Coordinates of C-alpha atoms and ligand atoms in Angstrom, one line a residue:
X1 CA -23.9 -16.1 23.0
X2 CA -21.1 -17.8 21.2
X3 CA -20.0 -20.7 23.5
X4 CA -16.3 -19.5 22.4
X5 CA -16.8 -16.0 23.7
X6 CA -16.3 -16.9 27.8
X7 CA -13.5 -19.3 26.9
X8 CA -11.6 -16.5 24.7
X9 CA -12.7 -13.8 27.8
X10 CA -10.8 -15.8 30.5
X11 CA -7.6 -16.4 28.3
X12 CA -7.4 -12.5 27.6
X13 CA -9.1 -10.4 30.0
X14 CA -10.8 -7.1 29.9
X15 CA -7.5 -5.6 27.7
X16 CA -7.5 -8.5 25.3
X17 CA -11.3 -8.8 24.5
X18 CA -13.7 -6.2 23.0
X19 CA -17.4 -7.6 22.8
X20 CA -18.2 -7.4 18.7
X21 CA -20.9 -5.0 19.4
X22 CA -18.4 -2.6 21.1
X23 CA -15.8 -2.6 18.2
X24 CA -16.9 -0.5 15.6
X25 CA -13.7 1.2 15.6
X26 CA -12.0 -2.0 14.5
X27 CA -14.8 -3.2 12.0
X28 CA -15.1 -0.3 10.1
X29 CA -12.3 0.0 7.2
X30 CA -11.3 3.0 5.8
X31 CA -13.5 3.6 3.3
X32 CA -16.0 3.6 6.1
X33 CA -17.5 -0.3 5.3
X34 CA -19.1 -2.3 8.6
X35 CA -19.4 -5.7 8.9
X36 CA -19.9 -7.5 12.4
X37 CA -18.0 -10.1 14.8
X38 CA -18.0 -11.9 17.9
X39 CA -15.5 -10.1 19.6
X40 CA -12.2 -8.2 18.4
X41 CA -9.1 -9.7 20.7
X42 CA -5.9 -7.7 21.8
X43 CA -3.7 -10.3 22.2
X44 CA 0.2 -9.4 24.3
X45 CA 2.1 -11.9 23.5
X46 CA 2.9 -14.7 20.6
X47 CA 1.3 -17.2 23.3
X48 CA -1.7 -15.5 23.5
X49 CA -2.1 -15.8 19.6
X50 CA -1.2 -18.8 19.1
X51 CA -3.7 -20.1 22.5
X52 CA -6.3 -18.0 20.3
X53 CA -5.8 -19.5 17.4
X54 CA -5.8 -22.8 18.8
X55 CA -9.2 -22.4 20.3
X56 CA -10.8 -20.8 17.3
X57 CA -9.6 -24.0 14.9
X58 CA -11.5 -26.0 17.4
X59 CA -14.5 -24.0 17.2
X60 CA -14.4 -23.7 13.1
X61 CA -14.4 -20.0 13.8
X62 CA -12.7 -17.6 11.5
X63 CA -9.6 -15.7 12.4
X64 CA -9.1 -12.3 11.0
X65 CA -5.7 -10.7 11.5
X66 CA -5.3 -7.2 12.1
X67 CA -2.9 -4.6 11.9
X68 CA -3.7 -0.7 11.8
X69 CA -6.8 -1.5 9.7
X70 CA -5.3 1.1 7.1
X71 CA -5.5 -1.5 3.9
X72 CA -8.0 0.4 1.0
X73 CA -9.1 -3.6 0.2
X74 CA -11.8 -4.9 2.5
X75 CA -9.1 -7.0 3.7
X76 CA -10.1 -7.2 7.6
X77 CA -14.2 -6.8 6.9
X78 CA -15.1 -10.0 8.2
X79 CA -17.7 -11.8 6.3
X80 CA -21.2 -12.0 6.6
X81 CA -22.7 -15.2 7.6
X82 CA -19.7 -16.5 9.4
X83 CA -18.7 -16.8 12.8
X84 CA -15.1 -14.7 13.0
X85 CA -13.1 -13.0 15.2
X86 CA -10.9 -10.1 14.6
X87 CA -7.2 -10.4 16.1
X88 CA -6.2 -7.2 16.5
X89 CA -2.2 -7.1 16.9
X90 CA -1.8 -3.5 18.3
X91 CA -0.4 -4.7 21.7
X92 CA 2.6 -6.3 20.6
X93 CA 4.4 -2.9 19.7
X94 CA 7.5 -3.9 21.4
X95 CA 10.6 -3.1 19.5
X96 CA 13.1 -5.8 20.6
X97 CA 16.5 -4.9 19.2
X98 CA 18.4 -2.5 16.8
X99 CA 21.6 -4.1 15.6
X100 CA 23.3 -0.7 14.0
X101 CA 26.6 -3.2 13.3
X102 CA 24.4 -5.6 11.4
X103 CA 21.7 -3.6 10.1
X104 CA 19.0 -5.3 11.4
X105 CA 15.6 -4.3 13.4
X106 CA 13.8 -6.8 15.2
X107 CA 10.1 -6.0 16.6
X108 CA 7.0 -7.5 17.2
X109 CA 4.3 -7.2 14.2
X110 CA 2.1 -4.8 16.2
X111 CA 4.6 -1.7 15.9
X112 CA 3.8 0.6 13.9
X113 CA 5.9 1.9 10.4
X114 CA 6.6 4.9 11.9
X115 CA 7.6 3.5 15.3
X116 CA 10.9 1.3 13.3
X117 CA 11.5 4.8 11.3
X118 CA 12.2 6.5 14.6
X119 CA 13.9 3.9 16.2
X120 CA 16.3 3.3 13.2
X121 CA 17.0 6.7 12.2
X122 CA 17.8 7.2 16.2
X123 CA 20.9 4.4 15.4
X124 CA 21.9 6.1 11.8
X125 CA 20.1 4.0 9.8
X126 CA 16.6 3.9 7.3
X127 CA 14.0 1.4 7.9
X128 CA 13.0 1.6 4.5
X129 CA 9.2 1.3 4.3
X130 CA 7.0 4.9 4.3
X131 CA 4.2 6.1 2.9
X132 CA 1.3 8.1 3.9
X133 CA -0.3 5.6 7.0
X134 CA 3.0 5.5 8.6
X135 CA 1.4 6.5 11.7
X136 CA -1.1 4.0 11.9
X137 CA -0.4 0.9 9.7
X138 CA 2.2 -1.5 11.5
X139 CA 4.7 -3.8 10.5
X140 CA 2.7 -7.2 10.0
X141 CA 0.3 -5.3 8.2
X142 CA 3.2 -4.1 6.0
X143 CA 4.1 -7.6 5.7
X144 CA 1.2 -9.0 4.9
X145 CA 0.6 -7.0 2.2
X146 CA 4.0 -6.4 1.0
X147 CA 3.4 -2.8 0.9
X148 CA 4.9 -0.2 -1.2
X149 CA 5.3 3.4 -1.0
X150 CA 7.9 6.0 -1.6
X151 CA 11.0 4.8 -1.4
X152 CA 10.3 1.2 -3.9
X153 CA 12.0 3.1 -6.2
X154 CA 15.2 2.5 -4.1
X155 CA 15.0 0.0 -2.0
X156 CA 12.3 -2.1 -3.0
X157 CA 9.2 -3.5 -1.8
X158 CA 8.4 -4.5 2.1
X159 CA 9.6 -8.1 1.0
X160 CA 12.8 -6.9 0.2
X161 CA 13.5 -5.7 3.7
X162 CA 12.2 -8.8 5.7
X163 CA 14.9 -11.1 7.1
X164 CA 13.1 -13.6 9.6
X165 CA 9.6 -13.8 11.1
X166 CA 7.8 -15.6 13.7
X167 CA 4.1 -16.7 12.6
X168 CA 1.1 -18.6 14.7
X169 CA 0.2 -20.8 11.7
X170 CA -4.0 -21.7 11.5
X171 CA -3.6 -24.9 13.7
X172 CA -1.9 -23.0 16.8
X173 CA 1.2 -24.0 16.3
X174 CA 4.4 -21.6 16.6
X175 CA 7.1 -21.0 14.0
X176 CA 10.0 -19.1 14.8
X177 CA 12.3 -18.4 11.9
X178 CA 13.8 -15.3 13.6
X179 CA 17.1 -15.1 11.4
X180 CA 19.0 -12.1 10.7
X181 CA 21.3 -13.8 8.3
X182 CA 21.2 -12.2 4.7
X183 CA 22.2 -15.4 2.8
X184 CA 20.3 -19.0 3.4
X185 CA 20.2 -21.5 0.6
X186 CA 18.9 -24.3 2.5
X187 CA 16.0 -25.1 0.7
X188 CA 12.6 -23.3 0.3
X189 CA 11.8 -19.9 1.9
X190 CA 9.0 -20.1 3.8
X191 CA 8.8 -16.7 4.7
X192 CA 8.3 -15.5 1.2
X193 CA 4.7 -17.1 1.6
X194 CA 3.6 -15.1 4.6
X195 CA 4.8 -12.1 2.9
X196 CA 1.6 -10.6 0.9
X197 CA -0.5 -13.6 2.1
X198 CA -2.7 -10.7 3.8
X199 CA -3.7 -13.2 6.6
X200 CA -5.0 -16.2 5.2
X201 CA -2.1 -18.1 6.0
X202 CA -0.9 -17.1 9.6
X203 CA -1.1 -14.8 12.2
X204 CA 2.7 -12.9 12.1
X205 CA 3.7 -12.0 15.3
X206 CA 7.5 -11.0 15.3
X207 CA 10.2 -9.9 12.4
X208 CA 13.5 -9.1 11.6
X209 CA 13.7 -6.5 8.9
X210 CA 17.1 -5.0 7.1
X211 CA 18.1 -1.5 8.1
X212 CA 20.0 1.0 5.2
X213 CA 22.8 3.6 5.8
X214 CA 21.1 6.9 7.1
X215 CA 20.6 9.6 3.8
X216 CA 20.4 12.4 6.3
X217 CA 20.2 14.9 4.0
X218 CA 17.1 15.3 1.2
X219 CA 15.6 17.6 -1.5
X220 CA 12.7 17.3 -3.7
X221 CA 11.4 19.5 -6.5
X222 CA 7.8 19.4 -7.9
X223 CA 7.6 20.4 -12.0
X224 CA 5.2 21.4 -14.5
X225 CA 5.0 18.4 -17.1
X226 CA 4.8 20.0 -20.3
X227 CA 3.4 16.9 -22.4
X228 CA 2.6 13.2 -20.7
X229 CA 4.8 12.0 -23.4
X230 CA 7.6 13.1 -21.9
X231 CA 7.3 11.3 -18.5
X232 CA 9.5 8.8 -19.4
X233 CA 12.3 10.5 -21.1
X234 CA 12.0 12.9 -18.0
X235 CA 12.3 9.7 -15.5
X236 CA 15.2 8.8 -17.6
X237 CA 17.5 11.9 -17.3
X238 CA 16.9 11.9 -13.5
X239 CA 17.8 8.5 -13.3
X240 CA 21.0 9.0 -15.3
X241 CA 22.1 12.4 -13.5
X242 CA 21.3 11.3 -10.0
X243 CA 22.2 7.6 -10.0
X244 CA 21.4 5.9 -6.3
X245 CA 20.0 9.5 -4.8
X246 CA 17.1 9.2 -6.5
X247 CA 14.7 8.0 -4.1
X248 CA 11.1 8.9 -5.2
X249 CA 10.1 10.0 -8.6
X250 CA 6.0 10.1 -8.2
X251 CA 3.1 11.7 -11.2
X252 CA 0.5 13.9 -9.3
X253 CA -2.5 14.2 -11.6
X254 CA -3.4 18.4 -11.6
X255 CA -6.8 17.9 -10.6
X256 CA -5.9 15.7 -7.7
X257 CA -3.2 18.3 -6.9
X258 CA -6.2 21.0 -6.9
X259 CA -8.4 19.0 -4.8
X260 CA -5.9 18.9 -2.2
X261 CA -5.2 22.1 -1.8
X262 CA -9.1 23.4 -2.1
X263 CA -9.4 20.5 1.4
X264 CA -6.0 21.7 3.5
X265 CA -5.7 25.1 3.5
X266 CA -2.7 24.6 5.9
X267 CA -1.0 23.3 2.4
X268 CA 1.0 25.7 0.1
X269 CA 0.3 26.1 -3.6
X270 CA 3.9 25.9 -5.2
X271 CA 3.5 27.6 -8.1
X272 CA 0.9 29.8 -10.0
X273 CA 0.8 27.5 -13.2
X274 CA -1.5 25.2 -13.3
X275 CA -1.7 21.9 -14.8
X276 CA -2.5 19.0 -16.2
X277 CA 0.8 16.5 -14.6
X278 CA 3.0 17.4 -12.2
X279 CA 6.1 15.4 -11.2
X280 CA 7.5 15.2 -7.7
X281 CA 10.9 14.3 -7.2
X282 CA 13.3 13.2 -3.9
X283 CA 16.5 13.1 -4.2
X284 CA 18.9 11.5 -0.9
X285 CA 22.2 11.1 0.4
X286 CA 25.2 11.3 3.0
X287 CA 25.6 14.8 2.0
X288 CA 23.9 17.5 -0.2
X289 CA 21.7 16.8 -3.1
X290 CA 21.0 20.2 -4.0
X291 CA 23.3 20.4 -6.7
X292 CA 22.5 17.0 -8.3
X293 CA 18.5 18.3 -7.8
X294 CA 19.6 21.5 -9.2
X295 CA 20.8 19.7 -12.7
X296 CA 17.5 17.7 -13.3
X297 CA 15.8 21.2 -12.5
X298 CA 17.6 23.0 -15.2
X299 CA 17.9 19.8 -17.7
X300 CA 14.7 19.7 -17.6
X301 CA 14.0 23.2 -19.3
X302 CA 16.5 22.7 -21.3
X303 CA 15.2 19.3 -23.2
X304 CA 11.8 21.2 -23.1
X305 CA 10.5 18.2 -20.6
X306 CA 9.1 20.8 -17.6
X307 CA 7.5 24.5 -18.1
X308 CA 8.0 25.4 -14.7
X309 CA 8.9 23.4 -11.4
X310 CA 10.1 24.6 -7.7
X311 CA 13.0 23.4 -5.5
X312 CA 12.5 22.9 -1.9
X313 CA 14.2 26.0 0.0
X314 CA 13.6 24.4 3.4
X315 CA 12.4 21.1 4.9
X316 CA 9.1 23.0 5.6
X317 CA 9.0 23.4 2.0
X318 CA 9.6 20.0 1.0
X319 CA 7.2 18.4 3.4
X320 CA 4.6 20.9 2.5
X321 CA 5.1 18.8 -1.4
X322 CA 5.2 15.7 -0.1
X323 CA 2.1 16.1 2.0
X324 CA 0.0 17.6 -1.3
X325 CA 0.6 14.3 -2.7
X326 CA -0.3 12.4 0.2
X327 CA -3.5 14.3 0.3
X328 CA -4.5 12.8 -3.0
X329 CA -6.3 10.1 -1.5
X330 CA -9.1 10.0 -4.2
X331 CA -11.9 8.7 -2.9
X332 CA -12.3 11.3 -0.1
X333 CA -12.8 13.9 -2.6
X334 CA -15.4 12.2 -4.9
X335 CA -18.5 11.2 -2.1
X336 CA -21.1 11.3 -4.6
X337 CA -19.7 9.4 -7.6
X338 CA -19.1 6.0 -8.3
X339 CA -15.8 5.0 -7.9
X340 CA -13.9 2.3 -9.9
X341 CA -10.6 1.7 -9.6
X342 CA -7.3 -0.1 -10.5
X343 CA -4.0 -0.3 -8.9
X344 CA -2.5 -0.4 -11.8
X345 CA 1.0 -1.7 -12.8
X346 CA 2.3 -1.8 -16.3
X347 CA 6.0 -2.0 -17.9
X348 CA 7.4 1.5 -16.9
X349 CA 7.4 2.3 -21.3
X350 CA 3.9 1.8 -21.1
X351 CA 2.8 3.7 -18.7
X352 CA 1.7 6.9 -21.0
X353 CA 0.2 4.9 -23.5
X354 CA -1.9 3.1 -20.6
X355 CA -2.8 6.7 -19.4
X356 CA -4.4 8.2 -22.7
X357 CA -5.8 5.0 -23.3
X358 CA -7.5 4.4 -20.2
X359 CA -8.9 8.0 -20.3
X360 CA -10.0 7.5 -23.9
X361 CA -11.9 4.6 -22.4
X362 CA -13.3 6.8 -19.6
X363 CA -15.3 9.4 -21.7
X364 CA -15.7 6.7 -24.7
X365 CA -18.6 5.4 -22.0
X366 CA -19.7 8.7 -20.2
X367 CA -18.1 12.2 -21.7
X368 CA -19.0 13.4 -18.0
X369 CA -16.3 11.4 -16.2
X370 CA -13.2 12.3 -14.4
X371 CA -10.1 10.1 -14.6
X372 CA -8.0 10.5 -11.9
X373 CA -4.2 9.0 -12.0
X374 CA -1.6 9.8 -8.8
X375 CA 1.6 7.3 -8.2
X376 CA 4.9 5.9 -8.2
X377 CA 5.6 6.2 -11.4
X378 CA 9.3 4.8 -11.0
X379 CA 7.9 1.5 -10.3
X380 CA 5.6 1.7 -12.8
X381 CA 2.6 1.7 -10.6
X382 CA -0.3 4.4 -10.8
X383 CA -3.3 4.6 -8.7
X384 CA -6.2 4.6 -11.4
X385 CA -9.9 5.7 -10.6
X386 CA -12.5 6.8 -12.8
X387 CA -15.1 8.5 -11.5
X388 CA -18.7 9.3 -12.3
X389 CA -21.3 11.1 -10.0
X390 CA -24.6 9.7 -9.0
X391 CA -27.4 11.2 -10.9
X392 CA -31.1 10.2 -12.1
X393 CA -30.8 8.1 -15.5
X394 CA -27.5 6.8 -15.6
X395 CA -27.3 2.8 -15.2
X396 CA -23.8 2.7 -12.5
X397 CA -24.0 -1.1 -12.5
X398 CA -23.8 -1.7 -16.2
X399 CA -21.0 1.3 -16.6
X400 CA -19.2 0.2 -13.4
X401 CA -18.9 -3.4 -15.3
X402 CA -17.8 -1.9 -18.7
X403 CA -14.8 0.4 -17.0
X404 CA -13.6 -2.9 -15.0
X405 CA -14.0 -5.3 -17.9
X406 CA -12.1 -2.5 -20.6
X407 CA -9.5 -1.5 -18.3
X408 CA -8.5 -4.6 -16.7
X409 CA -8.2 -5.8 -19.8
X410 CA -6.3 -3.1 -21.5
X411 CA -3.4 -3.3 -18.3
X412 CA -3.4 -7.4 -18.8
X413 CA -2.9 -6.6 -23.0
X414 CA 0.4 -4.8 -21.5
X415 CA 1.0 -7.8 -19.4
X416 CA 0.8 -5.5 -16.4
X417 CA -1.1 -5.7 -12.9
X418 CA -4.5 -4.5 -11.6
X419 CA -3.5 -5.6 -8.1
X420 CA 0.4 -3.5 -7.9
X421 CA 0.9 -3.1 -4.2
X422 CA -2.4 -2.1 -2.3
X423 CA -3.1 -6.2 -2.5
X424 CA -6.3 -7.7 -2.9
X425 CA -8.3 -8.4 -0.3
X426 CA -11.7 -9.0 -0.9
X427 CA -12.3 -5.8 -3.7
X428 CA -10.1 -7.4 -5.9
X429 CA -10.4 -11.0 -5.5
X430 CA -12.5 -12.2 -8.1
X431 CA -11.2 -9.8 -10.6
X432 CA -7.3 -10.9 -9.4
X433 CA -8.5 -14.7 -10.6
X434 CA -8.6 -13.7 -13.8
X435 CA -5.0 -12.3 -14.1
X436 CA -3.9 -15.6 -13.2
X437 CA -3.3 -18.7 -15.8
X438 CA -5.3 -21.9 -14.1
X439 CA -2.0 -23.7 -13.1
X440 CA -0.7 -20.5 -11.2
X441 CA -4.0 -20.0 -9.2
X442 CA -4.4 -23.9 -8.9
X443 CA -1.1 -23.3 -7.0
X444 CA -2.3 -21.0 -5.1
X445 CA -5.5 -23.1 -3.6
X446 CA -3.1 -25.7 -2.8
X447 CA -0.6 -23.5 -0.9
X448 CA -3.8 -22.3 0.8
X449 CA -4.9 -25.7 1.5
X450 CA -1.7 -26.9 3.0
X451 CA -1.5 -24.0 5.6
X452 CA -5.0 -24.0 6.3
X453 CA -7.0 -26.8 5.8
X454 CA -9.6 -25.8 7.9
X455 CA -9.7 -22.4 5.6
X456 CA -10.3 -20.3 8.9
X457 CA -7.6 -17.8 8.0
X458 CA -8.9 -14.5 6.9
X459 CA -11.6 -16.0 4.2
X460 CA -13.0 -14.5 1.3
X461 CA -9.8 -12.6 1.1
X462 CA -7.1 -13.0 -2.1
X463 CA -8.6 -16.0 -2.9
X464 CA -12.3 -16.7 -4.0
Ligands
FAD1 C1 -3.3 7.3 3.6 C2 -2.9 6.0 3.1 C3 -1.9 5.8 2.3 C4 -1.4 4.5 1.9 N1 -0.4 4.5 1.0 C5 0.1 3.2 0.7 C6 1.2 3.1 -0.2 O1 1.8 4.1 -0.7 N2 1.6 1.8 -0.5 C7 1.0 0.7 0.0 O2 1.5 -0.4 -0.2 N3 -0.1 0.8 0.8 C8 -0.6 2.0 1.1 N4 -1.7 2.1 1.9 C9 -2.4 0.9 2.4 C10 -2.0 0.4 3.7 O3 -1.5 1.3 4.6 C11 -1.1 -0.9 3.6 O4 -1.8 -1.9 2.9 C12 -0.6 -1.4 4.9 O5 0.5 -2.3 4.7 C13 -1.6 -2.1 5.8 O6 -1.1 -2.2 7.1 P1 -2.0 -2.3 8.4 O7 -1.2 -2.6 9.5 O8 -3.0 -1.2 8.4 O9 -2.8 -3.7 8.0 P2 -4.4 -4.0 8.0 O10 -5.1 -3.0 7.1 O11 -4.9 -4.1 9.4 O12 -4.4 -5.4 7.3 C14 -4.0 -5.6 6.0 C15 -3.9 -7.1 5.7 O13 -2.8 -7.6 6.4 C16 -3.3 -8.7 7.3 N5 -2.5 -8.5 8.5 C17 -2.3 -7.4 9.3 N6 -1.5 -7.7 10.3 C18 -1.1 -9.0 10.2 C19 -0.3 -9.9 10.9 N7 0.4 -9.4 12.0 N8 -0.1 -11.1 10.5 C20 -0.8 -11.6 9.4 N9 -1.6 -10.8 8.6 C21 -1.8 -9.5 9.0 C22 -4.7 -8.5 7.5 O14 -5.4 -9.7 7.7 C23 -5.1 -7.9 6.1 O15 -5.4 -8.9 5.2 C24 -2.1 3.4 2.3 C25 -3.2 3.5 3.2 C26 -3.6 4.8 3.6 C27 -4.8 4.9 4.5

């Protein structure tokens, strides 16, 4: 046994430590990957982590943070080989204080997304990150990886919303920067590095986010596209007739859409067409939207942009769109194929373009194979995959390498992103190294070196 394993025992107890033969649950990711680890810790307070961390940095054992274990990156797989433990932040779900004057929400990292939604919507007010883990991924995780989601489109990333943090940094130590001030000059922001660092630089263990006026009231409205060329023009009008209610304007790939409803039969088809693209669309505000909705419905016919589309009649109706596109989670529906994909982001004028390209690429290689493309097209960012199913004869590895080589370098050509907001982790981290210039991801060691010299923090992750 690991002479660390007793020491780490008697700090935490039995509700703190779970031998790393017992923890499958925790070493499993979502895509259903197992690696192994001494011993997964459930730390309850910042002095617990930070005693934790101490004692790992003495033992030259490696510290994987964890949140809700939702990431689709391998980015809490520990790696083989190394001695690591996993620091699983789920008992520090204590929501401190929401400030309704102020705006603010302060909570420790372990809450989960949908924990701060309740808790600000209960004082008026949106805690602006959402998307379909809600339930399950919590706000360090968020952090961590600067998550995305639905509502970028109007309020921006997770980075956007973070006003102070506390972090254990590698060596033990505590720093508590738990501002709620919305303007401070005084010299480098430290907490912008902790913010997508996905736990190679620290362990984050409180925060102070920003809170937004409550939109009580919503609609949304799913359309037929009639041509891909017209996403953008189509993006454009609703920009112009909604202004700030525009909260979500998402691309739902028809065969995704299919899938989705073939796997939930609770799920409601919303029309009879079927197609190629469909466009889902929330609109927000103080008071009704219906109207505003109701013009980029019928604006849409009119510029020839949609061939058919529906407008959410009740809340049952508009959460029955919103979860067939958070159903569209590809990989569950493809088992038996090979799977490559991209988290793409491009410049929001090339995003078509990108599309017929990248699907010109797709059968170029294998006429057989299905390219799938669901996401937030307001930000520019679509969830990419091509896949191909495993049968006798056809070389995966060498057609794997060719989509990842032609791709990636098709969405660099438009000076775009194959990492846009899932984060790196370790699927993407020696891809990721070649999106970077040497000077940039020379930075990047030595911001990695600074922090952790003793590179215990999360390794093999972001960074080679
Ligand atoms: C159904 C589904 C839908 C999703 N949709 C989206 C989406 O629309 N947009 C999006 O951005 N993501 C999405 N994701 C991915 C995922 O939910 C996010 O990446 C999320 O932010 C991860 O949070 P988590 O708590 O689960 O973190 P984990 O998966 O546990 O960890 C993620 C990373 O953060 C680090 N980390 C976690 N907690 C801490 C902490 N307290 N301090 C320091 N580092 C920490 C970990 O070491 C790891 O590197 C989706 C996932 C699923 C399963």
């Amino acid at each position: 046994m690991h002479p660390i394993l007793e020491e780490l025992k008697d700090l935490l107890g039995d509700k703190g430590f779970i031998p790393g033969d017992e923890a499958v649950e925790f070493t499993t990711d979502v895509a259903g990957t197992t690696a192994s680890c001494l011993a997964v810790l459930r730390p309850a307070s910042t002095q617990e982590v930070a005693q934790v961390v101490a004692l790992c940095a003495a033992h030259n054992v490696a510290v994987i943070p964890q949140g809700g274990n939702t990431n689709v990156c391998g980015m809490t797989l520990p790696q083989v080989g190394q001695d690591s433990v996993l620091i699983n932040m789920s008992r520090m779900n204590q929501i401190r204080e929401v400030d309704a004057a102020c705006s603010t929400i302060s909570a420790e990292a372990g809450c989960t997304i949908g924990a701060l939604q309740a808790a600000a919507t209960a004082k008026d007010r949106i805690f602006a990150p959402d998307w379909g883990a809600r339930g399950t991924a919590q706000v360090g995780g968020a952090v961590a990886t600067n998550g995305g989601g639905q509502n970028v489109f109007r309020y921006g990333t997770t980075r956007e919303q973070v006003l102070g943090m506390e972090v254990v940094l590698p060596d033990g130590q505590i720093w508590d920067a738990m501002r709620t001030i919305r303007k401070d000059n005084s010299g480098y922001d430290m907490k912008q590095m902790f913010i997508g660092s996905e736990g190679t630089l620290g362990i984050i263990t409180k925060l102070v986010f920003k809170l937004h006026p409550a939109q009580p009231v919503s609609n949304s409205m799913m359309a037929v596209l009639n041509d891909q060329r017209h996403l953008m023009d189509y993006l454009n009008l609703a920009k112009e007739i909604a202004g700030d209610k525009l909260v979500a304007f998402e691309l739902l790939n028809g065969l995704g859409v299919e899938k989705a409803l073939e796997r939930y039969p609770d799920l409601k088809r919303p029309f009879d067409t079927r197609a190629d693209w469909y466009i889902l669309v929330r609109l927000a505000g103080a008071s009704s939207v219906d109207d505003t909705l109701a013009t980029i419905f019928e604006q849409g016919f009119e510029k020839e942009y949609l061939s058919d589309a529906v407008m959410a009649q009740s809340l049952e109706q508009e959460r029955n769109l919103w979860e067939i596109r958070e159903q569209m989670i590809p990989f569950q529906y493809f088992p038996n194929h090979l799977q490559c994909k991209w988290d793409v982001s491009v410049p929001l004028t090339n995003i078509t373009a990108f599309l017929e390209q990248a699907e010109q690429i797709a059968h170029r290689h294998h006429p057989e194979a299905i390219s799938y493309a669901v996401g937030h097209v307001g930000d520019g960012n679509i969830h990419y995959c091509i896949f191909i199913e495993r049968a006798p004869g056809i070389d995966l590895t060498e057609l794997e390498q060719t989509y990842l080589a032609e791709i990636d370098a098709l969405i660099w050509s438009y000076g775009g992103s194959i990492v846009a907001e899932h984060g790196v982790g370790a699927a993407y981290a020696k891809r990721m190294r070649q999106q970077k210039s040497e000077v940039e991801y020379a930075m990047m060691q030595n911001i990695k070196a600074l922090f952790d010299p003793q590179g215990i923090m999360n390794p093999g992750k972001l960074l080679e």
